[in-house]
Amino acid sequence: YGKARHIFKEVGHIYYTAKMEYNIAYILRRSKNYIESEAFAFRSISNLKNLDKNLLLYRCYNHLGLLYNDLEEFPFSIEYHMKAMALIEKLPKKVNYLERSLNNLSLVYQKQQKYEEAIDALDKALLNKTLKDKHTNLYAKLIDNRAYCRFLKGEDIEVLADFNKALHIRDSLGNKAGVGISNMHLSAYYLKRGDSLKAFQSAKASYDLAESLGLNRDILSSLVLLSQADPAQATAYMNSYIQLNDSLLLEERKVRN
């Protein structure tokens, strides 16, 4: 993407330069390199200023909404999700952008422990009955996130059934990142119910997938769950956590400088 961006910039193709910048921002966020990801997203938005390319602009705003949620900058996160949702009517094909944005907005409410608002947003997204057959990955994400919100709220209504349903769908579609997140949620569920063996198995499956995919954020979350599920090895898991987290913070500091 970096090489492609350089070439598009050299020949003055502004749209494709912006597109490569968004792609780079997307990867950097998934690798937990938030500062550089933010910078590339704003570069992309700047290049899109005078272009009628609302879909890419929607994706940039949505990306910033997710990124600021990662950074726990909740007012900024909500602001950019709202900016993204305001563009949906201008998109030529509506597809499932509203449902995706509602899911992402629910993640902000979830982190703020506003579980009712989060569940409400997810219920609105699930009103679209075409998702199950036409956008199955998104459907799995919505039911998994709703189950996780219910779990965090202390409810037990269909929680385990929805966790397993989402895991089965993601696995059948080959969505490895989604399988990892499903296993994280299952690990947290089993931990709360005192089943440390199942909690460990789910956390280990999540960790192995995250490591193979290079998803630093998910590696860190899985290590915390492993330390809770396997107290005998907790120190080793937390040492790995600290080592990875410190290296990521150092890289971010270098970029910021």
mmCIF file of C-alpha atoms in Angstrom:
data_model
loop_
_atom_site.group_PDB
_atom_site.id
_atom_site.type_symbol
_atom_site.label_atom_id
_atom_site.label_comp_id
_atom_site.label_asym_id
_atom_site.label_seq_id
_atom_site.Cartn_x
_atom_site.Cartn_y
_atom_site.Cartn_z
ATOM 1 C CA TYR A 1 0.000 0.000 0.000
ATOM 2 C CA GLY A 2 2.864 2.362 0.806
ATOM 3 C CA LYS A 3 4.501 1.753 -2.580
ATOM 4 C CA ALA A 4 1.169 2.167 -4.389
ATOM 5 C CA ARG A 5 0.446 5.403 -2.494
ATOM 6 C CA HIS A 6 3.846 6.805 -3.528
ATOM 7 C CA ILE A 7 3.166 6.043 -7.211
ATOM 8 C CA PHE A 8 -0.376 7.472 -7.163
ATOM 9 C CA LYS A 9 0.928 10.602 -5.431
ATOM 10 C CA GLU A 10 3.685 10.996 -8.036
ATOM 11 C CA VAL A 11 1.217 10.846 -10.951
ATOM 12 C CA GLY A 12 -1.287 13.135 -9.160
ATOM 13 C CA HIS A 13 -4.119 10.588 -8.772
ATOM 14 C CA ILE A 14 -5.672 12.094 -5.634
ATOM 15 C CA TYR A 15 -8.503 9.585 -5.128
ATOM 16 C CA TYR A 16 -6.269 6.516 -5.247
ATOM 17 C CA THR A 17 -3.715 8.251 -3.028
ATOM 18 C CA ALA A 18 -6.528 8.776 -0.492
ATOM 19 C CA LYS A 19 -7.638 5.160 -0.909
ATOM 20 C CA MET A 20 -4.151 3.829 -0.129
ATOM 21 C CA GLU A 21 -3.949 6.142 2.899
ATOM 22 C CA TYR A 22 -7.207 4.706 4.236
ATOM 23 C CA ASN A 23 -5.937 1.148 3.659
ATOM 24 C CA ILE A 24 -2.723 1.908 5.556
ATOM 25 C CA ALA A 25 -4.710 3.535 8.398
ATOM 26 C CA TYR A 26 -6.918 0.435 8.617
ATOM 27 C CA ILE A 27 -3.957 -1.945 8.975
ATOM 28 C CA LEU A 28 -2.164 0.294 11.475
ATOM 29 C CA ARG A 29 -5.204 0.395 13.760
ATOM 30 C CA ARG A 30 -5.538 -3.390 13.695
ATOM 31 C CA SER A 31 -1.863 -3.565 14.674
ATOM 32 C CA LYS A 32 -2.529 -1.174 17.600
ATOM 33 C CA ASN A 33 -0.469 1.635 16.057
ATOM 34 C CA TYR A 34 -3.093 4.281 16.788
ATOM 35 C CA ILE A 35 -1.133 7.516 16.353
ATOM 36 C CA GLU A 36 0.087 6.707 12.855
ATOM 37 C CA SER A 37 -3.306 5.260 11.915
ATOM 38 C CA GLU A 38 -5.008 8.514 12.928
ATOM 39 C CA ALA A 39 -2.526 10.542 10.860
ATOM 40 C CA PHE A 40 -3.121 8.484 7.692
ATOM 41 C CA ALA A 41 -6.911 8.675 8.127
ATOM 42 C CA PHE A 42 -6.769 12.474 8.263
ATOM 43 C CA ARG A 43 -4.452 12.556 5.225
ATOM 44 C CA SER A 44 -7.044 10.540 3.339
ATOM 45 C CA ILE A 45 -9.865 12.882 4.445
ATOM 46 C CA SER A 46 -7.802 15.894 3.399
ATOM 47 C CA ASN A 47 -7.295 14.442 -0.086
ATOM 48 C CA LEU A 48 -11.022 13.702 -0.386
ATOM 49 C CA LYS A 49 -11.988 17.316 0.430
ATOM 50 C CA ASN A 50 -12.911 18.358 -3.110
ATOM 51 C CA LEU A 51 -13.865 14.948 -4.472
ATOM 52 C CA ASP A 52 -17.352 13.457 -4.612
ATOM 53 C CA LYS A 53 -16.280 10.170 -3.036
ATOM 54 C CA ASN A 54 -18.683 9.720 -0.132
ATOM 55 C CA LEU A 55 -18.114 5.986 0.365
ATOM 56 C CA LEU A 56 -14.398 6.386 1.100
ATOM 57 C CA LEU A 57 -15.160 9.419 3.256
ATOM 58 C CA TYR A 58 -17.733 7.310 5.169
ATOM 59 C CA ARG A 59 -15.075 4.644 5.732
ATOM 60 C CA CYS A 60 -12.563 7.213 7.006
ATOM 61 C CA TYR A 61 -15.068 8.678 9.488
ATOM 62 C CA ASN A 62 -16.097 5.183 10.591
ATOM 63 C CA HIS A 63 -12.433 4.272 11.031
ATOM 64 C CA LEU A 64 -11.825 7.318 13.231
ATOM 65 C CA GLY A 65 -14.904 6.417 15.281
ATOM 66 C CA LEU A 66 -13.422 2.975 15.937
ATOM 67 C CA LEU A 67 -9.945 4.347 16.604
ATOM 68 C CA TYR A 68 -11.112 6.937 19.147
ATOM 69 C CA ASN A 69 -13.100 4.217 20.886
ATOM 70 C CA ASP A 70 -9.872 2.181 21.152
ATOM 71 C CA LEU A 71 -8.257 5.255 22.710
ATOM 72 C CA GLU A 72 -11.294 5.774 24.994
ATOM 73 C CA GLU A 73 -11.880 9.216 23.512
ATOM 74 C CA PHE A 74 -15.624 8.573 23.581
ATOM 75 C CA PRO A 75 -16.997 12.026 22.570
ATOM 76 C CA PHE A 76 -14.741 12.022 19.469
ATOM 77 C CA SER A 77 -15.723 8.426 18.703
ATOM 78 C CA ILE A 78 -19.449 9.225 18.800
ATOM 79 C CA GLU A 79 -18.874 12.405 16.760
ATOM 80 C CA TYR A 80 -17.166 10.521 13.906
ATOM 81 C CA HIS A 81 -19.677 7.659 13.934
ATOM 82 C CA MET A 82 -22.437 10.268 13.605
ATOM 83 C CA LYS A 83 -20.541 11.935 10.726
ATOM 84 C CA ALA A 84 -20.291 8.552 9.023
ATOM 85 C CA MET A 85 -24.005 7.815 9.513
ATOM 86 C CA ALA A 86 -24.924 11.257 8.119
ATOM 87 C CA LEU A 87 -23.259 10.262 4.820
ATOM 88 C CA ILE A 88 -25.196 6.999 4.346
ATOM 89 C CA GLU A 89 -28.070 8.669 2.482
ATOM 90 C CA LYS A 90 -25.568 10.001 -0.067
ATOM 91 C CA LEU A 91 -24.143 6.573 -0.863
ATOM 92 C CA PRO A 92 -25.276 5.020 -4.175
ATOM 93 C CA LYS A 93 -25.766 1.570 -2.624
ATOM 94 C CA LYS A 94 -26.962 1.584 0.969
ATOM 95 C CA VAL A 95 -26.117 -2.151 1.466
ATOM 96 C CA ASN A 96 -25.583 -2.508 5.251
ATOM 97 C CA TYR A 97 -23.702 0.640 6.228
ATOM 98 C CA LEU A 98 -26.350 1.691 8.757
ATOM 99 C CA GLU A 99 -26.209 -1.690 10.500
ATOM 100 C CA ARG A 100 -22.387 -1.578 10.583
ATOM 101 C CA SER A 101 -22.416 1.917 12.050
ATOM 102 C CA LEU A 102 -24.999 0.941 14.669
ATOM 103 C CA ASN A 103 -22.780 -1.985 15.652
ATOM 104 C CA ASN A 104 -19.753 0.286 15.954
ATOM 105 C CA LEU A 105 -21.724 2.838 17.961
ATOM 106 C CA SER A 106 -22.787 0.045 20.327
ATOM 107 C CA LEU A 107 -19.095 -0.659 21.024
ATOM 108 C CA VAL A 108 -18.669 2.909 22.297
ATOM 109 C CA TYR A 109 -21.670 2.551 24.617
ATOM 110 C CA GLN A 110 -20.380 -0.854 25.736
ATOM 111 C CA LYS A 111 -17.024 0.619 26.808
ATOM 112 C CA GLN A 112 -18.872 3.361 28.687
ATOM 113 C CA GLN A 113 -20.909 0.638 30.439
ATOM 114 C CA LYS A 114 -24.087 2.033 28.888
ATOM 115 C CA TYR A 115 -25.358 -1.445 28.121
ATOM 116 C CA GLU A 116 -29.006 -0.513 27.487
ATOM 117 C CA GLU A 117 -27.968 1.973 24.784
ATOM 118 C CA ALA A 118 -25.588 -0.595 23.279
ATOM 119 C CA ILE A 119 -28.238 -3.342 23.169
ATOM 120 C CA ASP A 120 -30.774 -0.895 21.722
ATOM 121 C CA ALA A 121 -28.393 0.023 18.869
ATOM 122 C CA LEU A 122 -27.775 -3.656 18.113
ATOM 123 C CA ASP A 123 -31.499 -4.480 18.211
ATOM 124 C CA LYS A 124 -32.100 -1.701 15.645
ATOM 125 C CA ALA A 125 -29.421 -3.180 13.382
ATOM 126 C CA LEU A 126 -30.940 -6.667 13.693
ATOM 127 C CA LEU A 127 -34.309 -5.370 12.450
ATOM 128 C CA ASN A 128 -32.820 -5.876 8.983
ATOM 129 C CA LYS A 129 -33.944 -9.444 8.345
ATOM 130 C CA THR A 130 -31.833 -9.821 5.181
ATOM 131 C CA LEU A 131 -28.583 -9.862 7.163
ATOM 132 C CA LYS A 132 -28.699 -13.526 8.159
ATOM 133 C CA ASP A 133 -28.667 -14.751 4.538
ATOM 134 C CA LYS A 134 -27.015 -11.901 2.625
ATOM 135 C CA HIS A 135 -24.480 -10.454 5.106
ATOM 136 C CA THR A 136 -23.835 -13.404 7.374
ATOM 137 C CA ASN A 137 -20.521 -12.193 8.838
ATOM 138 C CA LEU A 138 -22.160 -8.961 9.973
ATOM 139 C CA TYR A 139 -25.123 -10.888 11.386
ATOM 140 C CA ALA A 140 -22.712 -13.025 13.447
ATOM 141 C CA LYS A 141 -20.928 -9.909 14.698
ATOM 142 C CA LEU A 142 -24.204 -8.303 15.790
ATOM 143 C CA ILE A 143 -25.508 -11.312 17.720
ATOM 144 C CA ASP A 144 -22.092 -11.871 19.315
ATOM 145 C CA ASN A 145 -21.816 -8.237 20.434
ATOM 146 C CA ARG A 146 -25.390 -8.206 21.734
ATOM 147 C CA ALA A 147 -24.731 -11.376 23.718
ATOM 148 C CA TYR A 148 -21.548 -9.839 25.141
ATOM 149 C CA CYS A 149 -23.420 -6.676 26.193
ATOM 150 C CA ARG A 150 -26.087 -8.803 27.876
ATOM 151 C CA PHE A 151 -23.351 -10.797 29.618
ATOM 152 C CA LEU A 152 -21.649 -7.610 30.868
ATOM 153 C CA LYS A 153 -25.004 -6.291 32.036
ATOM 154 C CA GLY A 154 -25.503 -9.471 34.096
ATOM 155 C CA GLU A 155 -28.249 -11.027 31.959
ATOM 156 C CA ASP A 156 -28.261 -14.660 30.884
ATOM 157 C CA ILE A 157 -30.943 -14.523 28.184
ATOM 158 C CA GLU A 158 -29.691 -16.669 25.262
ATOM 159 C CA VAL A 159 -26.143 -15.441 25.969
ATOM 160 C CA LEU A 160 -24.282 -18.753 25.645
ATOM 161 C CA ALA A 161 -26.485 -19.877 22.734
ATOM 162 C CA ASP A 162 -25.744 -16.645 20.817
ATOM 163 C CA PHE A 163 -22.007 -16.860 21.587
ATOM 164 C CA ASN A 164 -21.888 -20.385 20.173
ATOM 165 C CA LYS A 165 -24.098 -19.476 17.213
ATOM 166 C CA ALA A 166 -21.790 -16.593 16.253
ATOM 167 C CA LEU A 167 -18.706 -18.800 16.666
ATOM 168 C CA HIS A 168 -20.210 -21.507 14.438
ATOM 169 C CA ILE A 169 -21.111 -18.995 11.704
ATOM 170 C CA ARG A 170 -17.696 -17.317 11.769
ATOM 171 C CA ASP A 171 -15.896 -20.653 11.703
ATOM 172 C CA SER A 172 -17.981 -21.913 8.769
ATOM 173 C CA LEU A 173 -17.186 -18.712 6.827
ATOM 174 C CA GLY A 174 -13.455 -18.895 7.583
ATOM 175 C CA ASN A 175 -13.543 -15.587 9.489
ATOM 176 C CA LYS A 176 -10.481 -16.199 11.682
ATOM 177 C CA ALA A 177 -10.440 -12.770 13.347
ATOM 178 C CA GLY A 178 -14.132 -13.189 14.202
ATOM 179 C CA VAL A 179 -13.520 -16.689 15.584
ATOM 180 C CA GLY A 180 -10.838 -15.189 17.832
ATOM 181 C CA ILE A 181 -13.225 -12.568 19.219
ATOM 182 C CA SER A 182 -15.958 -15.173 19.756
ATOM 183 C CA ASN A 183 -13.496 -17.283 21.737
ATOM 184 C CA MET A 184 -12.507 -14.254 23.835
ATOM 185 C CA HIS A 185 -16.146 -13.623 24.737
ATOM 186 C CA LEU A 186 -16.684 -17.322 25.545
ATOM 187 C CA SER A 187 -13.576 -17.321 27.752
ATOM 188 C CA ALA A 188 -14.909 -14.343 29.735
ATOM 189 C CA TYR A 189 -18.294 -16.091 30.041
ATOM 190 C CA TYR A 190 -16.779 -19.337 31.361
ATOM 191 C CA LEU A 191 -14.484 -17.460 33.741
ATOM 192 C CA LYS A 192 -17.460 -15.769 35.355
ATOM 193 C CA ARG A 193 -19.139 -19.139 35.800
ATOM 194 C CA GLY A 194 -16.058 -20.732 37.360
ATOM 195 C CA ASP A 195 -15.287 -23.135 34.481
ATOM 196 C CA SER A 196 -11.550 -22.424 34.226
ATOM 197 C CA LEU A 197 -10.838 -25.334 31.845
ATOM 198 C CA LYS A 198 -13.266 -24.112 29.152
ATOM 199 C CA ALA A 199 -12.168 -20.526 29.826
ATOM 200 C CA PHE A 200 -8.527 -21.532 29.226
ATOM 201 C CA GLN A 201 -9.341 -23.491 26.053
ATOM 202 C CA SER A 202 -11.270 -20.564 24.553
ATOM 203 C CA ALA A 203 -8.605 -18.008 25.551
ATOM 204 C CA LYS A 204 -5.813 -20.208 24.100
ATOM 205 C CA ALA A 205 -7.713 -20.605 20.817
ATOM 206 C CA SER A 206 -8.164 -16.825 20.679
ATOM 207 C CA TYR A 207 -4.492 -16.168 21.469
ATOM 208 C CA ASP A 208 -3.225 -18.613 18.821
ATOM 209 C CA LEU A 209 -5.409 -17.047 16.131
ATOM 210 C CA ALA A 210 -4.493 -13.478 17.103
ATOM 211 C CA GLU A 211 -0.782 -14.313 17.044
ATOM 212 C CA SER A 212 -1.020 -16.009 13.637
ATOM 213 C CA LEU A 213 -2.856 -12.968 12.227
ATOM 214 C CA GLY A 214 -0.641 -10.365 13.942
ATOM 215 C CA LEU A 215 -3.561 -8.756 15.768
ATOM 216 C CA ASN A 216 -1.736 -7.142 18.696
ATOM 217 C CA ARG A 217 -4.866 -5.815 20.391
ATOM 218 C CA ASP A 218 -6.417 -9.306 20.485
ATOM 219 C CA ILE A 219 -3.133 -10.894 21.613
ATOM 220 C CA LEU A 220 -3.115 -8.562 24.631
ATOM 221 C CA SER A 221 -6.757 -9.270 25.508
ATOM 222 C CA SER A 222 -6.194 -13.027 25.201
ATOM 223 C CA LEU A 223 -3.128 -12.900 27.459
ATOM 224 C CA VAL A 224 -5.199 -11.251 30.216
ATOM 225 C CA LEU A 225 -7.825 -14.000 29.913
ATOM 226 C CA LEU A 226 -5.147 -16.721 29.941
ATOM 227 C CA SER A 227 -3.637 -15.283 33.135
ATOM 228 C CA GLN A 228 -7.062 -15.434 34.800
ATOM 229 C CA ALA A 229 -7.916 -18.929 33.542
ATOM 230 C CA ASP A 230 -4.489 -20.413 34.412
ATOM 231 C CA PRO A 231 -3.310 -18.774 37.679
ATOM 232 C CA ALA A 232 -0.274 -21.081 37.899
ATOM 233 C CA GLN A 233 1.146 -19.494 34.728
ATOM 234 C CA ALA A 234 -0.302 -16.023 35.305
ATOM 235 C CA THR A 235 3.111 -14.384 35.802
ATOM 236 C CA ALA A 236 4.405 -15.731 32.491
ATOM 237 C CA TYR A 237 1.315 -14.535 30.618
ATOM 238 C CA MET A 238 1.448 -11.079 32.183
ATOM 239 C CA ASN A 239 5.183 -10.787 31.457
ATOM 240 C CA SER A 240 4.383 -11.469 27.780
ATOM 241 C CA TYR A 241 1.616 -8.874 27.988
ATOM 242 C CA ILE A 242 3.934 -6.236 29.464
ATOM 243 C CA GLN A 243 6.675 -6.960 26.926
ATOM 244 C CA LEU A 244 4.338 -6.626 23.930
ATOM 245 C CA ASN A 245 2.477 -3.622 25.334
ATOM 246 C CA ASP A 246 5.727 -1.780 26.139
ATOM 247 C CA SER A 247 7.101 -2.415 22.643
ATOM 248 C CA LEU A 248 3.884 -1.046 21.092
ATOM 249 C CA LEU A 249 3.984 2.037 23.308
ATOM 250 C CA LEU A 250 7.625 2.613 22.333
ATOM 251 C CA GLU A 251 6.754 2.421 18.632
ATOM 252 C CA GLU A 252 3.866 4.851 19.133
ATOM 253 C CA ARG A 253 6.176 7.263 20.957
ATOM 254 C CA LYS A 254 8.673 7.154 18.084
ATOM 255 C CA VAL A 255 5.911 7.903 15.577
ATOM 256 C CA ARG A 256 4.547 10.757 17.711
ATOM 257 C CA ASN A 257 8.014 12.301 17.976
#
